[in-house]
mmCIF file of C-alpha atoms (C1' of nucleotides) in Angstrom:
data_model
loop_
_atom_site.group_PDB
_atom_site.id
_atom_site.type_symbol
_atom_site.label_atom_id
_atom_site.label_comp_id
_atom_site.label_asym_id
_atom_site.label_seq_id
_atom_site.Cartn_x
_atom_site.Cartn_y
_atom_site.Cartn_z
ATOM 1 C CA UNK A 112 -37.456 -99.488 -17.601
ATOM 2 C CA UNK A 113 -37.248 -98.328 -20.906
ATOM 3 C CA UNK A 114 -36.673 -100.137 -23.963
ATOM 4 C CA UNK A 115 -33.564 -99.730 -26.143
ATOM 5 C CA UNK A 116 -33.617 -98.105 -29.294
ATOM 6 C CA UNK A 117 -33.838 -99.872 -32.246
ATOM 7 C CA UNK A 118 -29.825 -101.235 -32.495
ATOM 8 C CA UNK A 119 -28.684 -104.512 -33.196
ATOM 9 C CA UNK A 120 -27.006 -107.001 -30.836
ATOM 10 C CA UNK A 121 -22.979 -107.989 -31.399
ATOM 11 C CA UNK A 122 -24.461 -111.145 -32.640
ATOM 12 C CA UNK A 123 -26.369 -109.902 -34.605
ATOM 13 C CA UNK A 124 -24.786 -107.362 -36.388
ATOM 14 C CA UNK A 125 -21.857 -110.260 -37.221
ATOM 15 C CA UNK A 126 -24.615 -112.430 -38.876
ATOM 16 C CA UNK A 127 -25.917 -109.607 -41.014
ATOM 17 C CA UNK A 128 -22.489 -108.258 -41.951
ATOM 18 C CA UNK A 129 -22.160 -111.837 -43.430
ATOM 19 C CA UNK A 130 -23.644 -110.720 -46.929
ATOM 20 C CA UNK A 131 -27.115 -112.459 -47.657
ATOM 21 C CA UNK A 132 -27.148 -115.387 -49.268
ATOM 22 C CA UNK A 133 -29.553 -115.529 -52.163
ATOM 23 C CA UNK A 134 -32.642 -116.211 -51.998
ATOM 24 C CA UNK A 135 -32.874 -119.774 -52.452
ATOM 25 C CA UNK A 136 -31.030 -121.105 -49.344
ATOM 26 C CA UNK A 137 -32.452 -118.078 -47.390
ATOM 27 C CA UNK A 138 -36.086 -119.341 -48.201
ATOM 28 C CA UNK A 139 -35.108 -123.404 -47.420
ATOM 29 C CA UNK A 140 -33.958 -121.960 -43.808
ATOM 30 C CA UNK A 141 -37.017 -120.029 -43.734
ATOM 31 C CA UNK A 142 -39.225 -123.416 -44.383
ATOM 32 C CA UNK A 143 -37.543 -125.423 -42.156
ATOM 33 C CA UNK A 144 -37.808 -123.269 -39.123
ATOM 34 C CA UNK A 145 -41.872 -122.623 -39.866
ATOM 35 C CA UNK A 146 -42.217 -125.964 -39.895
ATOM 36 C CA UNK A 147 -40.567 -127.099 -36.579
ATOM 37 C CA UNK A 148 -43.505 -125.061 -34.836
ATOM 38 C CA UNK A 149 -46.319 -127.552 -33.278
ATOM 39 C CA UNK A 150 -49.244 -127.342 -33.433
ATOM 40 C CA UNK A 151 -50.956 -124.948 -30.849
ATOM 41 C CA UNK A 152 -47.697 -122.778 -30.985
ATOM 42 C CA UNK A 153 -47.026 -119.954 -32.787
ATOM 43 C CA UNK A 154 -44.165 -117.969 -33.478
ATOM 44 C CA UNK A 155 -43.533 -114.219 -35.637
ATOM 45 C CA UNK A 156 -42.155 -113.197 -38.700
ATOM 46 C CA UNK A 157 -39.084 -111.411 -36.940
ATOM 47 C CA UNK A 158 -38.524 -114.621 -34.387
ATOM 48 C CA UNK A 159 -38.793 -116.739 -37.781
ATOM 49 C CA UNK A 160 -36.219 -114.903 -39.355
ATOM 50 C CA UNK A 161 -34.068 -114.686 -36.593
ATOM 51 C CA UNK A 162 -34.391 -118.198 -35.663
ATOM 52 C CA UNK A 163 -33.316 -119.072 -39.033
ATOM 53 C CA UNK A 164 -30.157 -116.699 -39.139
ATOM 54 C CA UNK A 165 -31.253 -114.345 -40.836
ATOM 55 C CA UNK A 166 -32.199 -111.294 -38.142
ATOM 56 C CA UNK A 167 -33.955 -108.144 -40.000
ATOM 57 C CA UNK A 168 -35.491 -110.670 -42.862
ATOM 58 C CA UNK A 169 -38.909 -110.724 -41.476
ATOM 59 C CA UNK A 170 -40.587 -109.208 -44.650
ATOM 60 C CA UNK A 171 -38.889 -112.011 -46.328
ATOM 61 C CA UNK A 172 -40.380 -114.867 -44.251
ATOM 62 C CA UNK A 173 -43.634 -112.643 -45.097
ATOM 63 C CA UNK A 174 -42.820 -112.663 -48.556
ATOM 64 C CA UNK A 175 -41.690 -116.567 -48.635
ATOM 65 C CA UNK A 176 -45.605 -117.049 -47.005
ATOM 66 C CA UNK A 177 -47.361 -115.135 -49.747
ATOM 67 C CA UNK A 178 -46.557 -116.983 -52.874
ATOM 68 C CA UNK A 179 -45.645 -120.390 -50.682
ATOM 69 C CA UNK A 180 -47.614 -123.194 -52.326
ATOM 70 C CA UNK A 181 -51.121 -124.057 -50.499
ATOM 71 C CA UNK A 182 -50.364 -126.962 -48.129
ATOM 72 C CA UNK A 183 -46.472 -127.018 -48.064
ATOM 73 C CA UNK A 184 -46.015 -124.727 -44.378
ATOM 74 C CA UNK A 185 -48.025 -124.799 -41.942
ATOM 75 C CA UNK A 186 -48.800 -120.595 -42.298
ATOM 76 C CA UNK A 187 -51.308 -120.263 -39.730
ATOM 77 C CA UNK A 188 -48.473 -120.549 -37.040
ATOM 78 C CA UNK A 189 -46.464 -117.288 -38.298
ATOM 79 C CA UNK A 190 -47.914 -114.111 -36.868
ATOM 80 C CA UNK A 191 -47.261 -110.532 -36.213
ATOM 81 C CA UNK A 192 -45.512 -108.901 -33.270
ATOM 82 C CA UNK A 193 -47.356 -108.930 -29.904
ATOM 83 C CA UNK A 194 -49.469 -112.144 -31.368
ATOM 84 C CA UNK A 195 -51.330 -110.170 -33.817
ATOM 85 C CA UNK A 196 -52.470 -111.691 -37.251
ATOM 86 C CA UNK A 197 -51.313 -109.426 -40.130
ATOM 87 C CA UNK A 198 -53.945 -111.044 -42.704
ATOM 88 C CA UNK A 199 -56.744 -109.010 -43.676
ATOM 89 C CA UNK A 200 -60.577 -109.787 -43.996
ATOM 90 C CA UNK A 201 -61.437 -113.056 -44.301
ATOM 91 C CA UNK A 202 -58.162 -114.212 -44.685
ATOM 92 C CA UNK A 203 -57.625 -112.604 -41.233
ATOM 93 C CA UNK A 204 -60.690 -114.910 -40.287
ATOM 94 C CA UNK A 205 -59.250 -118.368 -41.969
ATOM 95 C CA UNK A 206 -55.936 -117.752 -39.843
ATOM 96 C CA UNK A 207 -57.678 -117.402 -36.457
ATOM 97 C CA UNK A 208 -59.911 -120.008 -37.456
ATOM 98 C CA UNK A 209 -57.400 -122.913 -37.821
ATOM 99 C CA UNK A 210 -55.623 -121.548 -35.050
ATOM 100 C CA UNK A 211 -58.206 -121.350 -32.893
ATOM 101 C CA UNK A 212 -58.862 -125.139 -33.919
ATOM 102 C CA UNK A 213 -55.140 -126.170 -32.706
ATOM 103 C CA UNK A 214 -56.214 -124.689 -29.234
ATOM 104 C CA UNK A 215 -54.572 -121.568 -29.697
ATOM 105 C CA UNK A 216 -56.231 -118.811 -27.340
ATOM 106 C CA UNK A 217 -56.744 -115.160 -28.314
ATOM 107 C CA UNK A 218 -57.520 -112.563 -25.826
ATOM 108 C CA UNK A 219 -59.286 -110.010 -28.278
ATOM 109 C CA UNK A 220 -57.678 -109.630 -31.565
ATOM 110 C CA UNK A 221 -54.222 -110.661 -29.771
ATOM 111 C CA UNK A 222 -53.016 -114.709 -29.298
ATOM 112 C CA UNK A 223 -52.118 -115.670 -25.685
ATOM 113 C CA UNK A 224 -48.428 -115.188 -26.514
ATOM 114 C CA UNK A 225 -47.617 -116.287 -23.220
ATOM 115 C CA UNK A 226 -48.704 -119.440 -23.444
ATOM 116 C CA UNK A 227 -48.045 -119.927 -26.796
ATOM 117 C CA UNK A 228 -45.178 -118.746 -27.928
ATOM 118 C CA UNK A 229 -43.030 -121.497 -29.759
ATOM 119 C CA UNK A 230 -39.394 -121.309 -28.122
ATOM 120 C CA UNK A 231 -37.016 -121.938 -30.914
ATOM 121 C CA UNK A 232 -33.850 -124.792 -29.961
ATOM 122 C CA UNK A 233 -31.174 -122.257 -28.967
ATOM 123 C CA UNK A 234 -33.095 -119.224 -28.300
ATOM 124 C CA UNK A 235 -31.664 -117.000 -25.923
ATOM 125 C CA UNK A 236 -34.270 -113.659 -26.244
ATOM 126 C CA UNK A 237 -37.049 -112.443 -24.488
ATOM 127 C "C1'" DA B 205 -30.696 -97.325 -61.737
ATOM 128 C "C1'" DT B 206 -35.263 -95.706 -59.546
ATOM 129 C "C1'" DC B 207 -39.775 -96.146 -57.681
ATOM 130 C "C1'" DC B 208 -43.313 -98.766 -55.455
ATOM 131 C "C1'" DT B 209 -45.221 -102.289 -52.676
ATOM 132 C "C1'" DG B 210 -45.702 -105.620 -48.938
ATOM 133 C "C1'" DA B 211 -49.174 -111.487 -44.402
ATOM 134 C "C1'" DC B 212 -43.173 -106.384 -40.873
ATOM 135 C "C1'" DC B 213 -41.362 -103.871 -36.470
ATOM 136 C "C1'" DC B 214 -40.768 -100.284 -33.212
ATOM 137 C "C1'" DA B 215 -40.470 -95.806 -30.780
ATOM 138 C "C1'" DA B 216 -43.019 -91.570 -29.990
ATOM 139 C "C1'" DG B 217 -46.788 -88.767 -29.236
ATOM 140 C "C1'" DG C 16 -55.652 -98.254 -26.897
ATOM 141 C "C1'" DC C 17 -54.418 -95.564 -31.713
ATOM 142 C "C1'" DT C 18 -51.700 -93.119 -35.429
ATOM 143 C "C1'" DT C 19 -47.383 -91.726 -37.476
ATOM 144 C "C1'" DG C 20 -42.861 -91.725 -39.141
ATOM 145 C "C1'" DG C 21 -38.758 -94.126 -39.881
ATOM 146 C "C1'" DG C 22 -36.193 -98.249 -40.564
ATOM 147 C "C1'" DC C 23 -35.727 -102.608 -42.779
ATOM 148 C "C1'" DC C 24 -35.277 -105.860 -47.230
ATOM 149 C "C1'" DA C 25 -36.296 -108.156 -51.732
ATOM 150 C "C1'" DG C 26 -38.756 -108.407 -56.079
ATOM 151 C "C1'" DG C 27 -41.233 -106.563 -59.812
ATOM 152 C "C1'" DA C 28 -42.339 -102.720 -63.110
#
DNA sequence: ATCCTGACCCAAG
DNA sequence: GCTTGGGCCAGGA
């Protein structure tokens, strides 16, 4: 079967037709979503931002992880679509590395999103 | 206001 | 698999 073009569920499109809140509460949502995944589980920037309320905001959560402070999110756990890390060079290298050390499995340059794939409380996708 | 950029995502070809 | 084009959003210049 073929996938559905790009369009946005009733749900959705109600919570984004709720103007964004600024930044600030955005980014503590953000936070405390990263942080409820455990260790050996991962999760991506779009299920972040979803989970958080805030579907179409993954750049944000991206954003949020760039200029985060070292040590306060566990940033290893957030990766790209399909399990892929996003970093580049040896940054790339760091992520896999401490994931790889929290028993997450890659098969190639993809994780294992099968197995681990952090299911958000109240998740009804995929 | 405009232009550019980014740890993004996805459908097509 | 890979590349491309379009869509998405905020923040900085």
């Amino acid at each position: 079967m073929r996938k559905p073009p790009r369009k946005l569920s009733a749900r959705e499109a109600a919570r984004f037709l709720q103007r964004a809140p600024k930044s600030a509460p955005r980014d503590e949502a953000f936070r405390k979503t990263i942080r409820q995944i455990p260790r050996g589980k991962v999760a991506t920037y779009a299920q972040v931002a979803a989970a958080a309320g805030y579907p179409l905001y993954h750049r944000q959560v991206a954003q949020l992880l760039r200029t985060a402070p070292t040590g306060s999110l566990p940033w290893q756990r957030v990766v790209g679509a399909g399990g892929e890390i996003k970093l580049k060079c040896e940054a790339a290298l760091e992520q896999r590395m401490r994931l790889e050390m929290e028993g997450v499995r890659f098969r190639g340059k993809r994780i294992d999103m099968a197995e681990h794939q952090h299911r958000f409380q109240g998740w009804e996708f995929e």
